[in-house]
Backbone as a printed PyTorch tensor [residue, N CA C, xyz], in Angstrom:
tensor([[[  0.8540,  -1.1900,   0.0000],
         [  0.0000,   0.0000,   0.0000],
         [  0.8870,   1.2350,   0.0000]],

        [[  0.5020,   2.1910,  -0.7920],
         [  1.2400,   3.4490,  -0.8580],
         [  1.0900,   4.1880,   0.4710]],

        [[  2.1560,   4.8190,   0.9240],
         [  2.1020,   5.5360,   2.2020],
         [  1.4210,   6.8900,   2.0250]],

        [[  0.9310,   7.4360,   3.1350],
         [  0.3040,   8.7600,   3.1070],
         [  1.2890,   9.7950,   2.5740]],

        [[  2.5500,   9.6920,   2.9990],
         [  3.5700,  10.6430,   2.5770],
         [  3.7800,  10.5830,   1.0640]],

        [[  3.8450,   9.3690,   0.5200],
         [  4.0140,   9.2210,  -0.9250],
         [  2.8030,   9.7870,  -1.6730]],

        [[  1.6100,   9.5160,  -1.1620],
         [  0.3840,   9.9640,  -1.8210],
         [  0.3140,  11.4920,  -1.8560]],

        [[  0.7470,  12.1280,  -0.7700],
         [  0.6310,  13.5820,  -0.6650],
         [  1.8190,  14.3400,  -1.2630]],

        [[  2.8110,  13.6290,  -1.7820],
         [  3.9600,  14.2910,  -2.3760],
         [  3.4950,  15.1900,  -3.5270]],

        [[  4.0200,  16.4010,  -3.5640],
         [  3.6690,  17.3950,  -4.5920],
         [  2.1750,  17.7080,  -4.6100]],

        [[  1.5560,  17.7460,  -3.4540],
         [  0.1030,  17.9170,  -3.3990],
         [ -0.3710,  19.2560,  -3.9540]],

        [[  0.4910,  20.2840,  -3.9330],
         [  0.0850,  21.5590,  -4.5320],
         [ -0.0800,  21.4170,  -6.0370]],

        [[  0.7160,  20.5600,  -6.6370],
         [  0.6330,  20.3310,  -8.0760],
         [ -0.4860,  19.3660,  -8.4330]],

        [[ -0.6750,  18.3400,  -7.5980],
         [ -1.5910,  17.2580,  -7.9440],
         [ -2.9990,  17.4440,  -7.4020]],

        [[ -3.1540,  18.1800,  -6.3170],
         [ -4.4630,  18.3350,  -5.6940],
         [ -4.8720,  17.1440,  -4.8500]],

        [[ -3.9700,  16.1620,  -4.6750],
         [ -4.3190,  14.9810,  -3.8710],
         [ -4.5010,  15.3740,  -2.4100]],

        [[ -5.4480,  14.7010,  -1.7540],
         [ -5.6650,  14.9200,  -0.3300],
         [ -6.2030,  13.6580,   0.3130]],

        [[ -6.0900,  13.6230,   1.6360],
         [ -6.5950,  12.5000,   2.4110],
         [ -7.6230,  13.0510,   3.3920]],

        [[ -8.8170,  12.4690,   3.3810],
         [ -9.8760,  12.8560,   4.3060],
         [ -9.8710,  11.8340,   5.4330]],

        [[ -9.6420,  12.3060,   6.6660],
         [ -9.6300,  11.4300,   7.8380],
         [-10.9150,  11.6540,   8.6240]],

        [[-11.5970,  10.5580,   8.9020],
         [-12.8560,  10.6440,   9.6220],
         [-12.5680,  10.6700,  11.1260]],

        [[-13.1460,  11.6430,  11.8110],
         [-12.9030,  11.8340,  13.2350],
         [-14.0960,  11.3890,  14.0760]],

        [[-14.8030,  10.3770,  13.5820],
         [-16.0060,   9.9030,  14.2650],
         [-15.7710,   8.5950,  15.0180]],

        [[-14.5110,   8.2810,  15.2820],
         [-14.1800,   7.0510,  15.9970],
         [-13.8790,   5.8730,  15.0970]],

        [[-14.0930,   6.0090,  13.8090],
         [-13.8210,   4.9000,  12.8940],
         [-12.3750,   4.9120,  12.4020]],

        [[-11.7260,   6.0540,  12.4800],
         [-10.3470,   6.2310,  12.0020],
         [-10.1620,   5.8730,  10.5310]],

        [[-11.2190,   5.9650,   9.7430],
         [-11.1360,   5.6900,   8.3010],
         [-10.4750,   6.8640,   7.6010]],

        [[ -9.7560,   6.5190,   6.5310],
         [ -9.1400,   7.5200,   5.6700],
         [ -9.6440,   7.3150,   4.2480]],

        [[ -9.8590,   8.4050,   3.5580],
         [-10.2690,   8.3540,   2.1690],
         [ -9.2680,   9.1670,   1.3480]],

        [[ -8.6930,   8.5280,   0.3480],
         [ -7.7210,   9.1600,  -0.5210],
         [ -8.4760,   9.7710,  -1.7050]],

        [[ -8.2010,  11.0520,  -1.9840],
         [ -8.9330,  11.7790,  -3.0100],
         [ -7.9520,  12.3250,  -4.0460]],

        [[ -8.2700,  12.0920,  -5.3050],
         [ -7.5320,  12.6700,  -6.4240],
         [ -8.5190,  13.3780,  -7.3340]],

        [[ -8.1080,  14.4950,  -7.8410],
         [ -8.9050,  15.2140,  -8.8210],
         [ -8.3050,  14.9070, -10.1900]],

        [[ -9.0840,  14.2490, -11.0250],
         [ -8.6240,  13.8490, -12.3490],
         [ -8.9410,  14.9690, -13.3370]],

        [[ -7.9250,  15.3430, -14.1070],
         [ -8.0950,  16.3970, -15.0990],
         [ -9.1460,  15.9810, -16.1240]],

        [[ -9.9030,  16.9370, -16.6100],
         [-10.9390,  16.5980, -17.5840],
         [-10.3420,  16.0920, -18.8960]],

        [[-11.0670,  15.2030, -19.5430],
         [-10.6570,  14.7170, -20.8580],
         [-10.6600,  15.9130, -21.7990]],

        [[ -9.6040,  16.0250, -22.5610],
         [ -9.5010,  17.1560, -23.4790],
         [ -8.6490,  18.2900, -22.9460]],

        [[ -8.1640,  18.1440, -21.7170],
         [ -7.2490,  19.1510, -21.1880],
         [ -7.8300,  19.9870, -20.0820]],

        [[ -6.9830,  20.8440, -19.5790],
         [ -7.3130,  21.7030, -18.4510],
         [ -7.9340,  22.9970, -18.9540]],

        [[ -8.9230,  23.4530, -18.2430],
         [ -9.5720,  24.7110, -18.5950],
         [ -8.5820,  25.8630, -18.3960]],

        [[ -8.3540,  26.6460, -19.4320],
         [ -7.3900,  27.7390, -19.3410],
         [ -8.0200,  29.0890, -19.6430]],

        [[ -9.3320,  29.1530, -19.6340],
         [ -9.9940,  30.3940, -20.0070],
         [-10.4130,  31.2280, -18.7980]],

        [[ -9.5900,  31.1960, -17.7740],
         [ -9.8950,  32.0430, -16.6330],
         [ -8.6170,  32.7550, -16.2090]],

        [[ -8.7620,  33.8840, -15.5680],
         [ -7.6310,  34.6950, -15.1460],
         [ -8.1430,  36.0520, -14.7150]],

        [[ -7.3730,  37.0710, -15.0130],
         [ -7.7470,  38.4300, -14.6360],
         [ -8.4630,  39.1020, -15.8110]],

        [[ -9.6270,  39.6270, -15.5480],
         [-10.4040,  40.3100, -16.5860],
         [ -9.9510,  41.7660, -16.6710]],

        [[ -9.6060,  42.2080, -17.8590],
         [ -9.2090,  43.5900, -18.0950],
         [-10.3980,  44.3070, -18.7180]],

        [[-11.0860,  45.1800, -17.9560],
         [-12.2850,  45.8310, -18.4790],
         [-12.0030,  46.7890, -19.6390]],

        [[-10.7860,  47.2990, -19.7220],
         [-10.4930,  48.2440, -20.8130],
         [-10.3600,  47.5340, -22.1620]],

        [[ -9.9230,  46.2640, -22.1460],
         [ -9.7880,  45.5240, -23.4040],
         [-10.8670,  44.4710, -23.5720]],

        [[-11.4960,  44.0780, -22.4570],
         [-12.4980,  43.0230, -22.5030],
         [-11.8780,  41.6280, -22.6260]],

        [[-10.5660,  41.5220, -22.3580],
         [ -9.8640,  40.2350, -22.4900],
         [ -9.5040,  39.6450, -21.1320]],

        [[ -9.3180,  38.3390, -21.1480],
         [ -8.8010,  37.6360, -19.9820],
         [ -7.2810,  37.6670, -20.0820]],

        [[ -6.6330,  38.1780, -19.0500],
         [ -5.1850,  38.2640, -19.0250],
         [ -4.6550,  37.4940, -17.8350]],

        [[ -3.3520,  37.2400, -17.8000],
         [ -2.7240,  36.4620, -16.7230],
         [ -3.4530,  35.1420, -16.5440]],

        [[ -3.6190,  34.4310, -17.6470],
         [ -4.3840,  33.1860, -17.6240],
         [ -3.8000,  32.1940, -16.6240]],

        [[ -4.6860,  31.5130, -15.9640],
         [ -4.3090,  30.5200, -14.9690],
         [ -4.7680,  29.1500, -15.4610]],

        [[ -4.2770,  28.0990, -14.8270],
         [ -4.7840,  26.7650, -15.1200],
         [ -3.9450,  25.9550, -16.0700]],

        [[ -3.0390,  26.5640, -16.7910],
         [ -2.2280,  25.8010, -17.7340],
         [ -0.8080,  25.6150, -17.2240]],

        [[ -0.5340,  26.0630, -16.0330],
         [  0.8160,  25.9930, -15.4930],
         [  1.0650,  24.7500, -14.6690]],

        [[  2.0130,  24.8580, -13.7830],
         [  2.4570,  23.7230, -12.9690],
         [  1.4010,  23.2940, -11.9500]],

        [[  0.7220,  24.2400, -11.3230],
         [ -0.1970,  23.9310, -10.2350],
         [ -1.6280,  23.8420, -10.7460]],

        [[ -1.9670,  22.6990, -11.2880],
         [ -3.2870,  22.5060, -11.8710],
         [ -4.2940,  21.9620, -10.8790]],

        [[ -3.8290,  21.3990,  -9.7830],
         [ -4.7290,  20.8400,  -8.7870],
         [ -5.4050,  19.5630,  -9.2260]],

        [[ -4.8070,  18.8770, -10.1880],
         [ -5.3540,  17.6180, -10.6700],
         [ -4.2790,  16.8030, -11.3520]],

        [[ -4.6000,  15.5480, -11.5950],
         [ -3.6830,  14.6510, -12.2870],
         [ -4.4020,  14.0330, -13.4740]],

        [[ -3.6400,  13.6050, -14.4500],
         [ -4.2550,  12.8940, -15.5680],
         [ -4.6470,  11.5000, -15.0970]],

        [[ -5.6070,  10.9000, -15.7490],
         [ -6.1010,   9.5740, -15.3350],
         [ -4.9730,   8.5540, -15.2990]],

        [[ -4.0330,   8.6370, -16.2410],
         [ -2.9410,   7.6560, -16.2640],
         [ -1.9230,   7.8870, -15.1480]],

        [[ -1.9350,   9.0720, -14.5000],
         [ -1.0300,   9.3540, -13.3840],
         [ -1.6800,   9.1050, -12.0210]],

        [[ -2.8810,   8.5710, -12.0160],
         [ -3.5760,   8.2970, -10.7650],
         [ -2.7930,   7.2950,  -9.9270]],

        [[ -2.7220,   7.5590,  -8.6210],
         [ -2.0810,   6.6240,  -7.6880],
         [ -3.0850,   5.6650,  -7.0650]],

        [[ -4.3670,   5.9060,  -7.2730],
         [ -5.3940,   5.0330,  -6.7010],
         [ -5.6020,   3.8860,  -7.6750]],

        [[ -4.7180,   2.9000,  -7.5350],
         [ -4.7220,   1.7340,  -8.4120],
         [ -4.5860,   0.4660,  -7.5930]],

        [[ -4.9390,  -0.6410,  -8.1900],
         [ -4.7820,  -1.9460,  -7.5370],
         [ -3.3050,  -2.2050,  -7.2490]],

        [[ -2.4260,  -1.7900,  -8.1710],
         [ -0.9860,  -1.9900,  -7.9970],
         [ -0.4410,  -1.2610,  -6.7670]],

        [[ -1.0880,  -0.1780,  -6.3750],
         [ -0.6680,   0.5760,  -5.1900],
         [ -1.4180,   0.1620,  -3.9270]],

        [[ -2.1650,  -0.9320,  -4.0020],
         [ -2.8200,  -1.4690,  -2.8160],
         [ -4.2610,  -1.0520,  -2.6090]],

        [[ -4.8490,  -0.3590,  -3.5470],
         [ -6.2470,   0.0380,  -3.4370],
         [ -7.1090,  -1.0400,  -4.0840]],

        [[ -8.2520,  -1.3140,  -3.4770],
         [ -9.1590,  -2.2890,  -4.0670],
         [ -9.9570,  -1.6280,  -5.1870]],

        [[-10.5200,  -2.4590,  -6.0460],
         [-11.3380,  -1.9230,  -7.1340],
         [-12.5410,  -1.1680,  -6.5820]],

        [[-13.0780,  -1.6540,  -5.4510],
         [-14.2440,  -1.0010,  -4.8400],
         [-13.8880,   0.3570,  -4.2540]],

        [[-12.6120,   0.5630,  -3.9010],
         [-12.2420,   1.8280,  -3.2740],
         [-12.0690,   2.9510,  -4.2820]],

        [[-12.1460,   2.6280,  -5.5450],
         [-11.9990,   3.6370,  -6.5790],
         [-13.3760,   4.1080,  -7.0200]],

        [[-13.8020,   5.2360,  -6.4930],
         [-15.0970,   5.8140,  -6.8410],
         [-14.8660,   7.0840,  -7.6270]],

        [[-15.5730,   7.2370,  -8.7120],
         [-15.4300,   8.4180,  -9.5430],
         [-16.5640,   9.3830,  -9.2390]],

        [[-16.1900,  10.6150,  -8.9600],
         [-17.1550,  11.6790,  -8.7500],
         [-17.1740,  12.4800, -10.0410]],

        [[-18.3110,  12.5930, -10.6240],
         [-18.4010,  13.2530, -11.9170],
         [-18.4550,  14.7610, -11.7670]],

        [[-18.1920,  15.4300, -12.8560],
         [-18.1320,  16.8900, -12.8790],
         [-19.3400,  17.4910, -12.1820]],

        [[-19.0710,  18.4670, -11.3480],
         [-20.1320,  19.1520, -10.6390],
         [-20.4290,  18.5400,  -9.2810]],

        [[-19.8680,  17.3630,  -9.0040],
         [-20.1000,  16.7140,  -7.7230],
         [-19.1500,  17.2180,  -6.6600]],

        [[-19.6090,  17.3260,  -5.4450],
         [-18.7770,  17.7370,  -4.3220],
         [-18.0630,  16.5170,  -3.7610]],

        [[-16.7520,  16.5860,  -3.6550],
         [-16.0300,  15.4370,  -3.1190],
         [-16.3710,  15.2140,  -1.6560]],

        [[-16.6440,  16.2840,  -0.8920],
         [-16.9850,  16.1180,   0.5240],
         [-18.2960,  15.3390,   0.6820]],

        [[-19.2940,  15.7020,  -0.1000],
         [-20.5930,  15.0340,  -0.0400],
         [-20.4400,  13.5670,  -0.4270]],

        [[-19.6720,  13.3100,  -1.4930],
         [-19.4700,  11.9400,  -1.9360],
         [-18.7070,  11.1150,  -0.9130]],

        [[-17.6670,  11.6790,  -0.3050],
         [-16.9130,  10.9590,   0.7170],
         [-17.8180,  10.6310,   1.8970]],

        [[-18.6600,  11.5730,   2.3160],
         [-19.5770,  11.3140,   3.4320],
         [-20.5640,  10.2040,   3.0840]],

        [[-21.0770,  10.1780,   1.8660],
         [-21.9870,   9.1050,   1.4560],
         [-21.2870,   7.7530,   1.4660]],

        [[-20.0710,   7.7030,   0.9370],
         [-19.2940,   6.4590,   0.9270],
         [-19.0240,   6.0100,   2.3560]],

        [[-18.6700,   6.9530,   3.2230],
         [-18.3640,   6.6230,   4.6140],
         [-19.6090,   6.1430,   5.3600]],

        [[-20.7210,   6.8220,   5.1630],
         [-21.9540,   6.3920,   5.8390],
         [-22.3690,   4.9940,   5.3960]],

        [[-22.1960,   4.6850,   4.1110],
         [-22.4880,   3.3390,   3.6160],
         [-21.5530,   2.3240,   4.2740]],

        [[-20.2730,   2.6550,   4.3640],
         [-19.2940,   1.7710,   5.0080],
         [-19.6570,   1.5330,   6.4770]],

        [[-20.0670,   2.6080,   7.1750],
         [-20.4400,   2.4800,   8.5840],
         [-21.6170,   1.5270,   8.7630]],

        [[-22.6300,   1.6500,   7.9280],
         [-23.7900,   0.7490,   8.0140],
         [-23.3920,  -0.6950,   7.7710]],

        [[-22.5210,  -0.9110,   6.7750],
         [-22.0860,  -2.2670,   6.4440],
         [-21.1780,  -2.8830,   7.5060]],

        [[-20.5580,  -2.0390,   8.3350],
         [-19.5830,  -2.5190,   9.3130],
         [-20.0290,  -2.3100,  10.7510]],

        [[-21.3200,  -2.1030,  10.9670],
         [-21.8870,  -2.0590,  12.3130],
         [-21.6060,  -0.8160,  13.1070]],

        [[-21.3860,   0.3050,  12.4690],
         [-21.1830,   1.5450,  13.1840],
         [-22.4560,   2.3850,  13.2680]],

        [[-23.5580,   1.7980,  12.9210],
         [-24.8410,   2.4380,  13.1000],
         [-25.2120,   3.3520,  12.0470]]])
Protein backbone atom coordinates (compact mmCIF):
# COMPACT_ATOMS: atom_id res chain seq x y z
CA UNK A 1 0.00 0.00 0.00
CA UNK A 2 1.24 3.45 -0.86
CA UNK A 3 2.10 5.54 2.20
CA UNK A 4 0.30 8.76 3.11
CA UNK A 5 3.57 10.64 2.58
CA UNK A 6 4.01 9.22 -0.93
CA UNK A 7 0.38 9.96 -1.82
CA UNK A 8 0.63 13.58 -0.67
CA UNK A 9 3.96 14.29 -2.38
CA UNK A 10 3.67 17.40 -4.59
CA UNK A 11 0.10 17.92 -3.40
CA UNK A 12 0.08 21.56 -4.53
CA UNK A 13 0.63 20.33 -8.08
CA UNK A 14 -1.59 17.26 -7.94
CA UNK A 15 -4.46 18.33 -5.69
CA UNK A 16 -4.32 14.98 -3.87
CA UNK A 17 -5.66 14.92 -0.33
CA UNK A 18 -6.60 12.50 2.41
CA UNK A 19 -9.88 12.86 4.31
CA UNK A 20 -9.63 11.43 7.84
CA UNK A 21 -12.86 10.64 9.62
CA UNK A 22 -12.90 11.83 13.23
CA UNK A 23 -16.01 9.90 14.27
CA UNK A 24 -14.18 7.05 16.00
CA UNK A 25 -13.82 4.90 12.89
CA UNK A 26 -10.35 6.23 12.00
CA UNK A 27 -11.14 5.69 8.30
CA UNK A 28 -9.14 7.52 5.67
CA UNK A 29 -10.27 8.35 2.17
CA UNK A 30 -7.72 9.16 -0.52
CA UNK A 31 -8.93 11.78 -3.01
CA UNK A 32 -7.53 12.67 -6.42
CA UNK A 33 -8.90 15.21 -8.82
CA UNK A 34 -8.62 13.85 -12.35
CA UNK A 35 -8.09 16.40 -15.10
CA UNK A 36 -10.94 16.60 -17.58
CA UNK A 37 -10.66 14.72 -20.86
CA UNK A 38 -9.50 17.16 -23.48
CA UNK A 39 -7.25 19.15 -21.19
CA UNK A 40 -7.31 21.70 -18.45
CA UNK A 41 -9.57 24.71 -18.59
CA UNK A 42 -7.39 27.74 -19.34
CA UNK A 43 -9.99 30.39 -20.01
CA UNK A 44 -9.89 32.04 -16.63
CA UNK A 45 -7.63 34.69 -15.15
CA UNK A 46 -7.75 38.43 -14.64
CA UNK A 47 -10.40 40.31 -16.59
CA UNK A 48 -9.21 43.59 -18.10
CA UNK A 49 -12.28 45.83 -18.48
CA UNK A 50 -10.49 48.24 -20.81
CA UNK A 51 -9.79 45.52 -23.40
CA UNK A 52 -12.50 43.02 -22.50
CA UNK A 53 -9.86 40.24 -22.49
CA UNK A 54 -8.80 37.64 -19.98
CA UNK A 55 -5.18 38.26 -19.02
CA UNK A 56 -2.72 36.46 -16.72
CA UNK A 57 -4.38 33.19 -17.62
CA UNK A 58 -4.31 30.52 -14.97
CA UNK A 59 -4.78 26.76 -15.12
CA UNK A 60 -2.23 25.80 -17.73
CA UNK A 61 0.82 25.99 -15.49
CA UNK A 62 2.46 23.72 -12.97
CA UNK A 63 -0.20 23.93 -10.24
CA UNK A 64 -3.29 22.51 -11.87
CA UNK A 65 -4.73 20.84 -8.79
CA UNK A 66 -5.35 17.62 -10.67
CA UNK A 67 -3.68 14.65 -12.29
CA UNK A 68 -4.26 12.89 -15.57
CA UNK A 69 -6.10 9.57 -15.33
CA UNK A 70 -2.94 7.66 -16.26
CA UNK A 71 -1.03 9.35 -13.38
CA UNK A 72 -3.58 8.30 -10.77
CA UNK A 73 -2.08 6.62 -7.69
CA UNK A 74 -5.39 5.03 -6.70
CA UNK A 75 -4.72 1.73 -8.41
CA UNK A 76 -4.78 -1.95 -7.54
CA UNK A 77 -0.99 -1.99 -8.00
CA UNK A 78 -0.67 0.58 -5.19
CA UNK A 79 -2.82 -1.47 -2.82
CA UNK A 80 -6.25 0.04 -3.44
CA UNK A 81 -9.16 -2.29 -4.07
CA UNK A 82 -11.34 -1.92 -7.13
CA UNK A 83 -14.24 -1.00 -4.84
CA UNK A 84 -12.24 1.83 -3.27
CA UNK A 85 -12.00 3.64 -6.58
CA UNK A 86 -15.10 5.81 -6.84
CA UNK A 87 -15.43 8.42 -9.54
CA UNK A 88 -17.15 11.68 -8.75
CA UNK A 89 -18.40 13.25 -11.92
CA UNK A 90 -18.13 16.89 -12.88
CA UNK A 91 -20.13 19.15 -10.64
CA UNK A 92 -20.10 16.71 -7.72
CA UNK A 93 -18.78 17.74 -4.32
CA UNK A 94 -16.03 15.44 -3.12
CA UNK A 95 -16.99 16.12 0.52
CA UNK A 96 -20.59 15.03 -0.04
CA UNK A 97 -19.47 11.94 -1.94
CA UNK A 98 -16.91 10.96 0.72
CA UNK A 99 -19.58 11.31 3.43
CA UNK A 100 -21.99 9.11 1.46
CA UNK A 101 -19.29 6.46 0.93
CA UNK A 102 -18.36 6.62 4.61
CA UNK A 103 -21.95 6.39 5.84
CA UNK A 104 -22.49 3.34 3.62
CA UNK A 105 -19.29 1.77 5.01
CA UNK A 106 -20.44 2.48 8.58
CA UNK A 107 -23.79 0.75 8.01
CA UNK A 108 -22.09 -2.27 6.44
CA UNK A 109 -19.58 -2.52 9.31
CA UNK A 110 -21.89 -2.06 12.31
CA UNK A 111 -21.18 1.55 13.18
CA UNK A 112 -24.84 2.44 13.10
